[in-house]
JSON list of C-alpha atoms and ligand atoms in Angstrom, two decimals:
[
{"chain": "A", "resi": 1, "resn": "MET", "atom": "CA", "xyz": [115.14, 131.71, 73.08]},
{"chain": "A", "resi": 2, "resn": "ALA", "atom": "CA", "xyz": [112.43, 130.69, 75.77]},
{"chain": "A", "resi": 3, "resn": "ARG", "atom": "CA", "xyz": [112.70, 127.01, 78.20]},
{"chain": "A", "resi": 4, "resn": "GLU", "atom": "CA", "xyz": [111.33, 124.74, 76.05]},
{"chain": "A", "resi": 5, "resn": "GLN", "atom": "CA", "xyz": [110.00, 121.06, 76.57]},
{"chain": "A", "resi": 6, "resn": "THR", "atom": "CA", "xyz": [110.31, 117.27, 74.62]},
{"chain": "A", "resi": 7, "resn": "PHE", "atom": "CA", "xyz": [108.97, 114.64, 75.06]},
{"chain": "A", "resi": 8, "resn": "SER", "atom": "CA", "xyz": [111.06, 111.39, 75.24]},
{"chain": "A", "resi": 9, "resn": "ILE", "atom": "CA", "xyz": [111.22, 107.66, 75.35]},
{"chain": "A", "resi": 10, "resn": "ILE", "atom": "CA", "xyz": [114.17, 105.24, 76.62]},
{"chain": "A", "resi": 11, "resn": "LYS", "atom": "CA", "xyz": [113.41, 101.94, 74.18]},
{"chain": "A", "resi": 12, "resn": "PRO", "atom": "CA", "xyz": [112.94, 98.75, 74.93]},
{"chain": "A", "resi": 13, "resn": "ASP", "atom": "CA", "xyz": [116.60, 97.63, 73.92]},
{"chain": "A", "resi": 14, "resn": "ALA", "atom": "CA", "xyz": [117.76, 100.17, 75.98]},
{"chain": "A", "resi": 15, "resn": "THR", "atom": "CA", "xyz": [116.09, 99.16, 79.22]},
{"chain": "A", "resi": 16, "resn": "ARG", "atom": "CA", "xyz": [116.77, 95.50, 78.52]},
{"chain": "A", "resi": 17, "resn": "ARG", "atom": "CA", "xyz": [121.01, 96.34, 78.54]},
{"chain": "A", "resi": 18, "resn": "ASN", "atom": "CA", "xyz": [120.57, 98.20, 82.09]},
{"chain": "A", "resi": 19, "resn": "LEU", "atom": "CA", "xyz": [121.50, 101.66, 80.04]},
{"chain": "A", "resi": 20, "resn": "THR", "atom": "CA", "xyz": [119.03, 104.09, 81.41]},
{"chain": "A", "resi": 21, "resn": "GLY", "atom": "CA", "xyz": [121.32, 106.12, 83.47]},
{"chain": "A", "resi": 22, "resn": "LYS", "atom": "CA", "xyz": [124.29, 106.32, 80.81]},
{"chain": "A", "resi": 23, "resn": "ILE", "atom": "CA", "xyz": [121.13, 107.55, 78.42]},
{"chain": "A", "resi": 24, "resn": "ASN", "atom": "CA", "xyz": [120.52, 110.34, 81.19]},
{"chain": "A", "resi": 25, "resn": "ALA", "atom": "CA", "xyz": [123.79, 110.79, 81.83]},
{"chain": "A", "resi": 26, "resn": "MET", "atom": "CA", "xyz": [124.17, 112.26, 77.99]},
{"chain": "A", "resi": 27, "resn": "LEU", "atom": "CA", "xyz": [120.36, 113.65, 78.44]},
{"chain": "A", "resi": 28, "resn": "GLU", "atom": "CA", "xyz": [122.04, 115.71, 81.17]},
{"chain": "A", "resi": 29, "resn": "ASP", "atom": "CA", "xyz": [125.38, 116.58, 79.88]},
{"chain": "A", "resi": 30, "resn": "ALA", "atom": "CA", "xyz": [123.76, 117.99, 76.62]},
{"chain": "A", "resi": 31, "resn": "GLY", "atom": "CA", "xyz": [122.16, 120.70, 78.98]},
{"chain": "A", "resi": 32, "resn": "LEU", "atom": "CA", "xyz": [118.46, 118.91, 79.36]},
{"chain": "A", "resi": 33, "resn": "ARG", "atom": "CA", "xyz": [116.60, 118.61, 82.56]},
{"chain": "A", "resi": 34, "resn": "ILE", "atom": "CA", "xyz": [114.22, 115.78, 83.31]},
{"chain": "A", "resi": 35, "resn": "VAL", "atom": "CA", "xyz": [111.41, 116.82, 84.61]},
{"chain": "A", "resi": 36, "resn": "ALA", "atom": "CA", "xyz": [109.03, 114.00, 84.51]},
{"chain": "A", "resi": 37, "resn": "GLN", "atom": "CA", "xyz": [109.99, 110.38, 83.79]},
{"chain": "A", "resi": 38, "resn": "LYS", "atom": "CA", "xyz": [108.53, 106.88, 84.92]},
{"chain": "A", "resi": 39, "resn": "ARG", "atom": "CA", "xyz": [108.65, 103.52, 83.74]},
{"chain": "A", "resi": 40, "resn": "ILE", "atom": "CA", "xyz": [106.21, 101.73, 81.64]},
{"chain": "A", "resi": 41, "resn": "HIS", "atom": "CA", "xyz": [105.09, 98.87, 79.50]},
{"chain": "A", "resi": 42, "resn": "MET", "atom": "CA", "xyz": [103.66, 100.06, 76.72]},
{"chain": "A", "resi": 43, "resn": "SER", "atom": "CA", "xyz": [99.97, 98.53, 75.33]},
{"chain": "A", "resi": 44, "resn": "GLN", "atom": "CA", "xyz": [99.64, 97.73, 71.59]},
{"chain": "A", "resi": 45, "resn": "ALA", "atom": "CA", "xyz": [97.18, 99.91, 71.43]},
{"chain": "A", "resi": 46, "resn": "GLN", "atom": "CA", "xyz": [99.14, 102.67, 73.01]},
{"chain": "A", "resi": 47, "resn": "ALA", "atom": "CA", "xyz": [102.16, 102.13, 70.88]},
{"chain": "A", "resi": 48, "resn": "GLU", "atom": "CA", "xyz": [100.12, 101.88, 67.71]},
{"chain": "A", "resi": 49, "resn": "SER", "atom": "CA", "xyz": [98.37, 105.04, 68.63]},
{"chain": "A", "resi": 50, "resn": "PHE", "atom": "CA", "xyz": [101.77, 107.02, 69.67]},
{"chain": "A", "resi": 51, "resn": "TYR", "atom": "CA", "xyz": [103.13, 105.59, 66.27]},
{"chain": "A", "resi": 52, "resn": "GLY", "atom": "CA", "xyz": [100.00, 106.00, 64.35]},
{"chain": "A", "resi": 53, "resn": "VAL", "atom": "CA", "xyz": [101.99, 108.64, 61.82]},
{"chain": "A", "resi": 54, "resn": "HIS", "atom": "CA", "xyz": [104.08, 105.79, 60.22]},
{"chain": "A", "resi": 55, "resn": "ARG", "atom": "CA", "xyz": [100.74, 103.35, 60.11]},
{"chain": "A", "resi": 56, "resn": "GLU", "atom": "CA", "xyz": [101.30, 103.01, 56.19]},
{"chain": "A", "resi": 57, "resn": "ARG", "atom": "CA", "xyz": [104.79, 102.12, 56.77]},
{"chain": "A", "resi": 58, "resn": "PRO", "atom": "CA", "xyz": [106.32, 98.71, 56.22]},
{"chain": "A", "resi": 59, "resn": "PHE", "atom": "CA", "xyz": [108.23, 98.93, 59.22]},
{"chain": "A", "resi": 60, "resn": "PHE", "atom": "CA", "xyz": [105.16, 99.59, 61.96]},
{"chain": "A", "resi": 61, "resn": "GLY", "atom": "CA", "xyz": [103.99, 96.46, 62.77]},
{"chain": "A", "resi": 62, "resn": "SER", "atom": "CA", "xyz": [107.61, 95.85, 63.24]},
{"chain": "A", "resi": 63, "resn": "LEU", "atom": "CA", "xyz": [107.78, 98.50, 65.51]},
{"chain": "A", "resi": 64, "resn": "VAL", "atom": "CA", "xyz": [104.84, 97.90, 67.82]},
{"chain": "A", "resi": 65, "resn": "GLU", "atom": "CA", "xyz": [106.02, 94.75, 68.06]},
{"chain": "A", "resi": 66, "resn": "PHE", "atom": "CA", "xyz": [109.67, 96.09, 69.39]},
{"chain": "A", "resi": 67, "resn": "MET", "atom": "CA", "xyz": [108.00, 98.77, 71.37]},
{"chain": "A", "resi": 68, "resn": "THR", "atom": "CA", "xyz": [105.94, 96.81, 73.33]},
{"chain": "A", "resi": 69, "resn": "SER", "atom": "CA", "xyz": [108.44, 93.78, 73.74]},
{"chain": "A", "resi": 70, "resn": "GLY", "atom": "CA", "xyz": [109.66, 95.10, 76.98]},
{"chain": "A", "resi": 71, "resn": "PRO", "atom": "CA", "xyz": [109.62, 98.12, 79.61]},
{"chain": "A", "resi": 72, "resn": "VAL", "atom": "CA", "xyz": [110.03, 101.22, 78.44]},
{"chain": "A", "resi": 73, "resn": "VAL", "atom": "CA", "xyz": [111.01, 104.94, 79.92]},
{"chain": "A", "resi": 74, "resn": "VAL", "atom": "CA", "xyz": [109.12, 108.15, 78.97]},
{"chain": "A", "resi": 75, "resn": "GLN", "atom": "CA", "xyz": [110.16, 111.35, 79.76]},
{"chain": "A", "resi": 76, "resn": "VAL", "atom": "CA", "xyz": [109.71, 114.97, 79.56]},
{"chain": "A", "resi": 77, "resn": "LEU", "atom": "CA", "xyz": [112.63, 117.07, 79.12]},
{"chain": "A", "resi": 78, "resn": "GLU", "atom": "CA", "xyz": [113.29, 120.59, 79.34]},
{"chain": "A", "resi": 79, "resn": "GLY", "atom": "CA", "xyz": [115.62, 123.60, 78.56]},
{"chain": "A", "resi": 80, "resn": "GLU", "atom": "CA", "xyz": [116.79, 125.94, 75.90]},
{"chain": "A", "resi": 81, "resn": "ASN", "atom": "CA", "xyz": [115.79, 124.52, 72.40]},
{"chain": "A", "resi": 82, "resn": "ALA", "atom": "CA", "xyz": [115.09, 120.91, 74.17]},
{"chain": "A", "resi": 83, "resn": "VAL", "atom": "CA", "xyz": [113.53, 119.80, 71.00]},
{"chain": "A", "resi": 84, "resn": "LEU", "atom": "CA", "xyz": [116.47, 120.28, 68.71]},
{"chain": "A", "resi": 85, "resn": "LYS", "atom": "CA", "xyz": [119.21, 119.78, 71.77]},
{"chain": "A", "resi": 86, "resn": "ASN", "atom": "CA", "xyz": [117.66, 116.50, 72.39]},
{"chain": "A", "resi": 87, "resn": "ARG", "atom": "CA", "xyz": [117.60, 115.20, 68.42]},
{"chain": "A", "resi": 88, "resn": "GLU", "atom": "CA", "xyz": [121.08, 116.50, 68.45]},
{"chain": "A", "resi": 89, "resn": "VAL", "atom": "CA", "xyz": [122.05, 114.23, 70.98]},
{"chain": "A", "resi": 90, "resn": "MET", "atom": "CA", "xyz": [119.80, 111.20, 69.86]},
{"chain": "A", "resi": 91, "resn": "GLY", "atom": "CA", "xyz": [121.70, 110.96, 66.60]},
{"chain": "A", "resi": 92, "resn": "ALA", "atom": "CA", "xyz": [120.35, 109.69, 63.10]},
{"chain": "A", "resi": 93, "resn": "THR", "atom": "CA", "xyz": [117.43, 107.67, 63.31]},
{"chain": "A", "resi": 94, "resn": "ASN", "atom": "CA", "xyz": [120.02, 104.84, 61.00]},
{"chain": "A", "resi": 95, "resn": "PRO", "atom": "CA", "xyz": [122.72, 104.72, 64.17]},
{"chain": "A", "resi": 96, "resn": "GLU", "atom": "CA", "xyz": [125.56, 103.75, 60.76]},
{"chain": "A", "resi": 97, "resn": "GLN", "atom": "CA", "xyz": [124.57, 107.55, 60.06]},
{"chain": "A", "resi": 98, "resn": "ALA", "atom": "CA", "xyz": [124.67, 109.11, 63.76]},
{"chain": "A", "resi": 99, "resn": "ASP", "atom": "CA", "xyz": [127.49, 111.41, 64.58]},
{"chain": "A", "resi": 100, "resn": "GLU", "atom": "CA", "xyz": [129.79, 110.07, 67.18]},
{"chain": "A", "resi": 101, "resn": "GLY", "atom": "CA", "xyz": [129.22, 111.56, 70.71]},
{"chain": "A", "resi": 102, "resn": "THR", "atom": "CA", "xyz": [125.21, 110.61, 70.44]},
{"chain": "A", "resi": 103, "resn": "ILE", "atom": "CA", "xyz": [123.06, 108.28, 72.06]},
{"chain": "A", "resi": 104, "resn": "ARG", "atom": "CA", "xyz": [122.21, 106.32, 68.81]},
{"chain": "A", "resi": 105, "resn": "LYS", "atom": "CA", "xyz": [125.98, 106.13, 68.18]},
{"chain": "A", "resi": 106, "resn": "ALA", "atom": "CA", "xyz": [126.87, 105.08, 70.91]},
{"chain": "A", "resi": 107, "resn": "PHE", "atom": "CA", "xyz": [123.70, 102.65, 72.23]},
{"chain": "A", "resi": 108, "resn": "ALA", "atom": "CA", "xyz": [121.22, 101.71, 68.83]},
{"chain": "A", "resi": 109, "resn": "GLU", "atom": "CA", "xyz": [121.12, 98.12, 67.65]},
{"chain": "A", "resi": 110, "resn": "SER", "atom": "CA", "xyz": [120.04, 99.25, 64.29]},
{"chain": "A", "resi": 111, "resn": "ILE", "atom": "CA", "xyz": [117.72, 101.38, 62.76]},
{"chain": "A", "resi": 112, "resn": "GLU", "atom": "CA", "xyz": [114.96, 99.70, 64.17]},
{"chain": "A", "resi": 113, "resn": "ALA", "atom": "CA", "xyz": [116.09, 99.33, 67.83]},
{"chain": "A", "resi": 114, "resn": "ASN", "atom": "CA", "xyz": [117.71, 102.67, 68.03]},
{"chain": "A", "resi": 115, "resn": "SER", "atom": "CA", "xyz": [117.77, 103.26, 71.76]},
{"chain": "A", "resi": 116, "resn": "VAL", "atom": "CA", "xyz": [115.31, 106.62, 71.96]},
{"chain": "A", "resi": 117, "resn": "HIS", "atom": "CA", "xyz": [112.71, 108.32, 71.01]},
{"chain": "A", "resi": 118, "resn": "GLY", "atom": "CA", "xyz": [112.55, 112.70, 70.76]},
{"chain": "A", "resi": 119, "resn": "SER", "atom": "CA", "xyz": [109.90, 114.61, 69.43]},
{"chain": "A", "resi": 120, "resn": "ASP", "atom": "CA", "xyz": [110.65, 116.40, 66.33]},
{"chain": "A", "resi": 121, "resn": "SER", "atom": "CA", "xyz": [108.95, 119.72, 66.46]},
{"chain": "A", "resi": 122, "resn": "PRO", "atom": "CA", "xyz": [107.42, 121.76, 69.51]},
{"chain": "A", "resi": 123, "resn": "GLU", "atom": "CA", "xyz": [104.20, 121.60, 68.21]},
{"chain": "A", "resi": 124, "resn": "ASN", "atom": "CA", "xyz": [104.60, 117.62, 68.54]},
{"chain": "A", "resi": 125, "resn": "ALA", "atom": "CA", "xyz": [106.02, 117.71, 72.06]},
{"chain": "A", "resi": 126, "resn": "VAL", "atom": "CA", "xyz": [103.21, 119.01, 73.20]},
{"chain": "A", "resi": 127, "resn": "ILE", "atom": "CA", "xyz": [100.99, 116.25, 71.73]},
{"chain": "A", "resi": 128, "resn": "GLU", "atom": "CA", "xyz": [103.30, 113.43, 73.13]},
{"chain": "A", "resi": 129, "resn": "ILE", "atom": "CA", "xyz": [103.93, 114.91, 76.35]},
{"chain": "A", "resi": 130, "resn": "ALA", "atom": "CA", "xyz": [100.10, 114.79, 76.65]},
{"chain": "A", "resi": 131, "resn": "TYR", "atom": "CA", "xyz": [99.72, 110.93, 75.61]},
{"chain": "A", "resi": 132, "resn": "PHE", "atom": "CA", "xyz": [101.74, 110.08, 78.64]},
{"chain": "A", "resi": 133, "resn": "PHE", "atom": "CA", "xyz": [101.61, 112.48, 81.66]},
{"chain": "A", "resi": 134, "resn": "SER", "atom": "CA", "xyz": [99.54, 114.85, 83.57]},
{"chain": "A", "resi": 135, "resn": "GLY", "atom": "CA", "xyz": [100.51, 117.99, 84.52]},
{"chain": "A", "resi": 136, "resn": "THR", "atom": "CA", "xyz": [100.91, 117.46, 87.98]},
{"chain": "A", "resi": 137, "resn": "GLU", "atom": "CA", "xyz": [103.75, 115.20, 87.36]},
{"chain": "A", "resi": 138, "resn": "ILE", "atom": "CA", "xyz": [105.86, 116.96, 85.43]},
{"chain": "A", "resi": 139, "resn": "VAL", "atom": "CA", "xyz": [107.75, 119.38, 88.30]},
{"chain": "A", "resi": 140, "resn": "GLY", "atom": "CA", "xyz": [110.25, 121.62, 86.31]},
{"chain": "B", "resi": 201, "resn": "IDP", "atom": "P1", "xyz": [112.90, 109.04, 64.22]},
{"chain": "B", "resi": 201, "resn": "IDP", "atom": "O1", "xyz": [113.14, 108.14, 65.56]},
{"chain": "B", "resi": 201, "resn": "IDP", "atom": "O2", "xyz": [114.58, 108.92, 64.18]},
{"chain": "B", "resi": 201, "resn": "IDP", "atom": "O3", "xyz": [112.42, 110.29, 64.38]},
{"chain": "B", "resi": 201, "resn": "IDP", "atom": "P2", "xyz": [110.77, 108.14, 62.49]},
{"chain": "B", "resi": 201, "resn": "IDP", "atom": "O4", "xyz": [111.16, 108.25, 61.02]},
{"chain": "B", "resi": 201, "resn": "IDP", "atom": "O5", "xyz": [109.73, 109.10, 63.36]},
{"chain": "B", "resi": 201, "resn": "IDP", "atom": "O6", "xyz": [112.74, 108.39, 63.53]},
{"chain": "B", "resi": 201, "resn": "IDP", "atom": "O7", "xyz": [110.53, 106.47, 62.63]},
{"chain": "B", "resi": 201, "resn": "IDP", "atom": "C1", "xyz": [110.14, 106.38, 63.89]},
{"chain": "B", "resi": 201, "resn": "IDP", "atom": "C2", "xyz": [110.75, 105.12, 64.65]},
{"chain": "B", "resi": 201, "resn": "IDP", "atom": "O8", "xyz": [110.15, 104.07, 63.64]},
{"chain": "B", "resi": 201, "resn": "IDP", "atom": "C3", "xyz": [112.55, 105.04, 64.71]},
{"chain": "B", "resi": 201, "resn": "IDP", "atom": "O9", "xyz": [112.78, 105.90, 65.42]},
{"chain": "B", "resi": 201, "resn": "IDP", "atom": "C4", "xyz": [112.68, 103.58, 64.50]},
{"chain": "B", "resi": 201, "resn": "IDP", "atom": "O10", "xyz": [112.73, 103.04, 66.16]},
{"chain": "B", "resi": 201, "resn": "IDP", "atom": "C5", "xyz": [111.57, 103.41, 63.42]},
{"chain": "B", "resi": 201, "resn": "IDP", "atom": "N1", "xyz": [112.22, 102.84, 61.64]},
{"chain": "B", "resi": 201, "resn": "IDP", "atom": "C6", "xyz": [112.24, 104.34, 61.27]},
{"chain": "B", "resi": 201, "resn": "IDP", "atom": "N2", "xyz": [112.62, 103.90, 59.84]},
{"chain": "B", "resi": 201, "resn": "IDP", "atom": "C7", "xyz": [112.70, 102.79, 59.88]},
{"chain": "B", "resi": 201, "resn": "IDP", "atom": "C8", "xyz": [113.00, 101.34, 59.10]},
{"chain": "B", "resi": 201, "resn": "IDP", "atom": "O11", "xyz": [113.22, 101.62, 57.93]},
{"chain": "B", "resi": 201, "resn": "IDP", "atom": "N3", "xyz": [112.89, 100.37, 59.77]},
{"chain": "B", "resi": 201, "resn": "IDP", "atom": "C9", "xyz": [112.89, 99.63, 60.97]},
{"chain": "B", "resi": 201, "resn": "IDP", "atom": "N4", "xyz": [112.48, 100.60, 61.59]},
{"chain": "B", "resi": 201, "resn": "IDP", "atom": "C10", "xyz": [112.35, 102.11, 61.11]},
{"chain": "B", "resi": 202, "resn": "MG", "atom": "MG1", "xyz": [110.18, 111.13, 64.46]}
]
């Protein structure tokens, strides 16, 4: 399997509780390499566009409000099967259903404030990475 890249966000509930380093350690322990990373405060337009696929969902407005409520850390992660590997270490969307040892089991506050985002497919990873990073910012 070729090396792959995925897009990750450490969400505002996690940056607020100073968990960036602990989450990065779990990503690295899972075999993922952080090849790009920056701390930003998402604008409403950025959050609405990034989560556009969820526009019709009842939680969309609340999700955008949450994602713009504080700083986030956007990242590119690289490794074998990076997309799937990251989804595994993240755990289920709802922390009540997340497995032991996952980031969401350890840190998520709720189904919305669930500490991390990760791309759900290699195709979406390419789109999401390009949304936040230029090629020269990614150093493998
Ligand atoms: P994922 O982050 O595990 O891929 P998605 O279904 O893509 O989950 O949802 C995107 C984000 O929207 C979730 O991570 C979470 O922050 C929020 N979300 C998903 N489902 C709900 C819900 O039922 N209530 C509130 N927020 C939700
Ligand atoms: Mg998703």
